[in-house]
Amino acid sequence: MKAIKVNRARLKAAMESISAVGATPRGGLHRLALSDKDKEARDMLRDWCTQAGYPVRVDRIGNMYARRAGRHEGELPVLIGSHLDSQPMAGRFDGPVGVIAALEVMKTLDDLGIATDRPIDLVNWTNEEGARFQPPLLASGVFAGAYELEFALSRQDNDGVSVASELERIGYAGTHPASFSISSYIELHIEQGVVLEQAHATIGVVSGFVGIRDTRVSVFGENVHAGPLAMHLRKDALIGAAQMVLAAQELGLANAPDARVTVGRLSVPSDSHSIVPGRVDLVLDVRHPDAASLDALQAQLEDRFRLICAKLGLSVEFEPYWNYAPIVFDPAVREHIRSAAEQHGYPCLDLPSRAGHDALNVAKVAPTAMIFIPCLKGISHNEAEFATDEDIAAGADILLAATLAAAMK
Ligand SMILES: [Zn+2]
């Protein structure tokens, strides 16, 4: 079939209209979850969907769904969308691109009179950002069973206002079940990094999410007076920790481009200018998209840290405290995205996501994949965030093709 394109002018106009709700003077967006501006954006989306003939339903955690019927209404729907909420004083592309493109996909199918076997549901997830209510990805977490509904409804902002009361106040405390079965989920989003930009690629076929492992590392030496004891007799835990920080950088670089290794916390409990540190605590953060490589890198780092300590007469203890396994997206949905990009002639490449998205939750319950488009210099969560009209339209074309493929039996 020939490559179908979305309506550029309509997509651009819709992006401009939705961006005006909560617009900041410097071209950004301030639209915190369940605020008055979020209500305004939700109302706008609801009206557009209703007018286009896509009935809107709202679930108990405020997620909005708009349905384009399929030939077989009993079939599980293909879910497409993202989020309309933003970080404070942030950009107008992070989230809305995926929602507005989803609406454009459904309208283009209507324009061309294309019927799909499965229904297509557009989704606007509640509180993706976690800026106003912690944690982020809250309502997709309820959808995927990661959080109880009552937990999500009871979250409070800094003023003690709850999600439940704000949903009630803005008219989005829905009655639809907060979880239901879908056949697949596809989310279009800006990359928020520079991989696509540097490779001059238009479309990112997102392979999944990187795994993250954090370990508390305690280095033990001996607290002694900074004066009397000769240098070569001291057991300085901070010297060991300093070498560990450098080893972390070295091994991170040695495992480029996929690995990230960071020591972002370090404390010296003795905290005195005249005590040779007898103990240092640090946190080692290791990230990698591949589970086996993540394990290997972690083992390599721990071996190196032990060696450093052995040479300095120190000892070391490791305490794991955060471990998120990498998520690998569904191969079939990724293939829909890749072949669509090839059919359209858009340069594409595979890359993992290094930021959290609702797809991370949905991937646990349904075949899921994401499409990335470039954003200028990787700047995001910032008023200067920018994506071109052409790239947004290209992303919408790919969302259209992938959705169509997923919605046919
Ligand atoms: Zn986002």
Coordinates of N, CA, C and O in Angstrom, one line a residue, residues 247 251 284 296-310 316 318:
A247 N 37.2 5.2 38.5 CA 37.0 3.9 37.8 C 35.6 3.9 37.2 O 35.4 3.3 36.1
L251 N 35.1 3.0 33.3 CA 34.3 1.8 32.8 C 33.0 2.2 32.1 O 32.6 1.6 31.2
L284 N 26.4 4.3 43.7 CA 26.8 4.0 42.4 C 25.5 3.8 41.5 O 24.7 2.9 41.9
A296 N 26.9 -7.5 33.7 CA 28.4 -7.6 33.6 C 29.1 -6.3 34.0 O 30.1 -6.4 34.7
L297 N 28.5 -5.2 33.7 CA 29.1 -3.9 34.0 C 29.1 -3.7 35.6 O 30.1 -3.3 36.2
Q298 N 28.0 -4.1 36.2 CA 27.9 -4.0 37.6 C 29.0 -4.9 38.3 O 29.7 -4.4 39.2
A299 N 29.1 -6.1 37.8 CA 30.1 -7.0 38.4 C 31.5 -6.5 38.2 O 32.4 -6.5 39.1
Q300 N 31.8 -5.9 37.0 CA 33.1 -5.3 36.7 C 33.4 -4.2 37.6 O 34.5 -4.1 38.1
L301 N 32.4 -3.3 37.9 CA 32.6 -2.2 38.8 C 32.9 -2.7 40.2 O 33.8 -2.2 40.9
E302 N 32.1 -3.7 40.7 CA 32.3 -4.2 42.1 C 33.7 -4.8 42.2 O 34.4 -4.6 43.2
D303 N 34.1 -5.6 41.2 CA 35.5 -6.2 41.2 C 36.5 -5.1 41.3 O 37.5 -5.2 42.1
R304 N 36.4 -4.1 40.5 CA 37.4 -3.0 40.5 C 37.4 -2.3 41.8 O 38.5 -2.0 42.3
F305 N 36.3 -2.1 42.4 CA 36.2 -1.4 43.7 C 36.9 -2.2 44.8 O 37.6 -1.7 45.6
R306 N 36.7 -3.5 44.7 CA 37.4 -4.4 45.7 C 38.9 -4.4 45.5 O 39.6 -4.3 46.5
L307 N 39.3 -4.3 44.3 CA 40.8 -4.3 44.0 C 41.4 -3.0 44.5 O 42.4 -3.0 45.1
I308 N 40.7 -1.9 44.3 CA 41.1 -0.6 44.8 C 41.3 -0.7 46.3 O 42.3 -0.2 46.8
C309 N 40.3 -1.2 47.0 CA 40.4 -1.3 48.4 C 41.5 -2.2 48.9 O 42.2 -1.9 49.9
A310 N 41.7 -3.3 48.2 CA 42.7 -4.3 48.6 C 44.1 -3.6 48.6 O 44.9 -3.7 49.5
V316 N 35.3 -2.9 51.6 CA 34.1 -2.3 51.0 C 32.9 -3.2 51.1 O 33.1 -4.4 51.1
F318 N 28.8 -3.6 49.7 CA 27.8 -3.2 48.7 C 26.4 -3.5 49.2 O 26.1 -4.6 49.6

